[in-house]
XYZ file of C-alpha atoms in Angstrom:
201
model
C 0.000 0.000 0.000
C 2.816 2.396 0.884
C 4.452 1.774 -2.495
C 1.188 2.398 -4.377
C 0.403 5.631 -2.561
C 3.974 6.865 -2.908
C 3.854 6.085 -6.642
C 0.641 8.106 -6.936
C 2.419 11.117 -5.411
C 5.149 10.903 -8.052
C 2.871 10.118 -11.018
C 0.663 13.102 -10.196
C 3.494 15.383 -9.150
C 2.668 19.096 -9.671
C 5.528 19.468 -12.169
C 3.918 16.877 -14.469
C 0.419 18.372 -14.501
C 1.080 21.087 -17.137
C 2.332 18.405 -19.522
C -0.651 16.188 -18.675
C -3.068 19.003 -19.518
C -1.202 19.749 -22.748
C -1.193 16.123 -23.901
C -4.922 15.828 -23.180
C -5.502 18.971 -25.222
C -3.440 17.921 -28.244
C -4.987 14.432 -28.239
C -8.591 15.640 -27.987
C -8.529 18.879 -30.045
C -10.518 18.204 -33.242
C -8.643 20.864 -35.223
C -5.665 19.820 -37.356
C -2.310 20.531 -35.731
C 0.777 19.268 -37.620
C 2.602 16.506 -35.759
C 5.931 18.352 -35.842
C 4.290 21.417 -34.247
C 2.802 19.279 -31.470
C 6.175 17.642 -30.823
C 7.918 21.032 -30.741
C 5.356 22.443 -28.291
C 5.550 19.413 -26.002
C 9.353 19.518 -26.056
C 9.343 23.220 -25.211
C 6.905 22.612 -22.362
C 8.984 19.724 -20.993
C 12.054 21.966 -20.924
C 10.322 24.953 -19.305
C 7.937 23.218 -16.890
C 9.989 20.159 -15.879
C 13.701 20.336 -16.708
C 14.309 23.963 -15.721
C 12.412 23.577 -12.397
C 14.522 20.505 -11.586
C 17.725 22.477 -12.233
C 16.393 25.373 -10.149
C 15.528 22.953 -7.334
C 19.110 21.727 -7.089
C 20.358 25.325 -7.274
C 18.051 26.441 -4.451
C 18.988 23.400 -2.381
C 22.700 24.074 -2.890
C 22.139 27.670 -1.761
C 20.325 26.421 1.332
C 17.062 28.170 0.441
C 15.123 24.891 0.499
C 15.851 21.616 2.262
C 13.529 19.164 0.519
C 11.737 18.681 -2.785
C 8.510 18.276 -0.798
C 8.764 21.827 0.601
C 7.375 20.807 3.993
C 8.360 24.175 5.478
C 5.719 26.628 4.297
C 8.204 29.525 4.329
C 10.418 27.715 1.815
C 7.607 27.710 -0.757
C 7.808 31.395 -1.684
C 10.840 31.337 -3.991
C 10.026 28.031 -5.777
C 6.431 29.168 -6.405
C 7.627 32.565 -7.618
C 10.065 30.919 -10.027
C 7.324 28.543 -11.185
C 5.062 31.541 -11.825
C 7.759 33.184 -13.945
C 8.187 29.970 -15.957
C 4.417 29.729 -16.547
C 4.476 33.357 -17.681
C 7.238 32.396 -20.111
C 5.034 29.578 -21.447
C 2.094 31.858 -22.253
C 4.386 34.493 -23.746
C 6.711 32.298 -25.822
C 5.272 28.800 -26.355
C 1.462 28.727 -26.235
C -0.227 31.684 -27.926
C -3.846 32.674 -27.460
C -4.607 32.812 -31.204
C -3.705 29.262 -32.217
C -4.278 27.445 -28.930
C -6.827 29.501 -26.949
C -7.968 26.616 -24.745
C -4.421 25.649 -23.768
C -3.421 29.292 -23.353
C -6.126 29.851 -20.751
C -5.229 26.552 -19.072
C -1.709 27.863 -18.481
C -3.027 31.289 -17.511
C -5.199 29.523 -14.933
C -2.154 27.582 -13.731
C -0.301 30.896 -13.357
C -3.161 32.338 -11.286
C -3.176 29.184 -9.144
C 0.553 29.506 -8.546
C 0.214 33.176 -7.576
C -2.683 32.274 -5.272
C -0.516 29.625 -3.607
C 2.143 32.282 -3.001
C -0.484 34.578 -1.468
C -1.667 31.787 0.835
C 1.911 31.196 2.019
C 1.881 34.660 3.651
C -0.855 33.354 5.960
C 1.457 30.465 6.927
C -0.762 27.956 5.105
C 0.596 25.425 2.618
C -2.098 24.500 0.127
C -1.506 21.087 -1.440
C 0.292 21.608 -4.746
C -0.521 18.026 -5.734
C -4.249 18.697 -5.394
C -3.863 22.062 -7.078
C -2.329 20.445 -10.161
C -4.651 17.452 -10.414
C -7.707 19.621 -9.736
C -6.737 22.047 -12.511
C -6.246 19.264 -15.067
C -9.555 17.653 -14.072
C -11.479 20.912 -14.525
C -9.692 21.556 -17.832
C -10.601 18.084 -19.092
C -14.261 18.601 -18.185
C -14.263 21.947 -20.003
C -12.621 20.419 -23.093
C -15.268 17.692 -23.163
C -18.028 20.314 -23.191
C -16.228 22.664 -25.596
C -15.356 20.036 -28.204
C -18.598 18.118 -27.593
C -16.605 14.944 -27.038
C -17.397 12.049 -24.732
C -14.453 12.084 -22.338
C -16.399 10.554 -19.467
C -13.909 7.723 -18.890
C -10.979 10.138 -18.767
C -12.901 12.484 -16.464
C -13.855 9.589 -14.196
C -10.207 8.490 -14.112
C -9.108 12.031 -13.207
C -11.685 12.264 -10.422
C -10.488 8.913 -9.064
C -6.904 10.174 -9.339
C -7.804 13.216 -7.227
C -9.078 10.872 -4.539
C -5.929 8.761 -4.687
C -3.691 11.836 -4.521
C -5.580 13.138 -1.481
C -5.365 9.716 0.172
C -1.643 9.565 -0.524
C -0.967 12.995 0.946
C -3.003 12.178 4.051
C -1.369 8.766 4.455
C 2.110 10.278 4.514
C 0.905 13.153 6.726
C 2.055 15.683 4.137
C -1.132 17.757 4.469
C -4.262 18.225 6.527
C -7.784 17.886 5.123
C -8.060 21.682 4.953
C -4.806 22.015 2.997
C -5.975 19.364 0.507
C -9.347 21.030 -0.031
C -7.711 24.450 -0.307
C -5.217 23.145 -2.863
C -8.006 21.591 -4.929
C -9.988 24.845 -4.923
C -6.917 26.908 -5.812
C -6.445 24.648 -8.839
C -10.083 24.451 -9.934
C -11.397 27.991 -9.411
C -9.036 29.799 -11.854
C -9.781 27.172 -14.522
C -13.510 27.480 -13.888
C -13.307 31.286 -14.021
C -11.242 31.509 -17.216
C -13.346 28.923 -19.034
C -15.766 31.785 -19.736
C -13.223 33.198 -22.190
C -13.070 30.166 -24.446
C -15.938 27.742 -23.768
């Protein structure tokens, strides 16, 4: 059981959620997007949202600004979340434009708002669950895509909802968060997506 729940935490790690949302978008979007363009976008997103954050993590750890990848100390979350916000801003400025990929653009804009909200919450000495924030955002985005494209994504949506439950169970099992922090993280992920969906749905 420990292995399964720990695996869930890594599979649904916050760093992987932007890529998950992007893959879901490119797979489900009914419009024609050349394969080489999709590959280039995914590669760019992997570099900016996964590889660069990993490098920054080791840099921050070397400098003594953070002590763990799990960021248990709420005060240590400010700089990583700020850097993540800057990287998401880079994504919507350089990689995903609003004209060709409006749905994905607003997904990343929502992710940016979630990240900024998480920073704001840190000032109240509260650590919202970043795992729930990421999985909640992707779940809401998938639901919106299903409605927007008029596609039956019920199995994928059901799987995402189940994944949210597993992520929450995992975080509680390892005492990484309280119930309140999990719920807060989920809302911080969902609400920006739900708000911005008005611009493209």
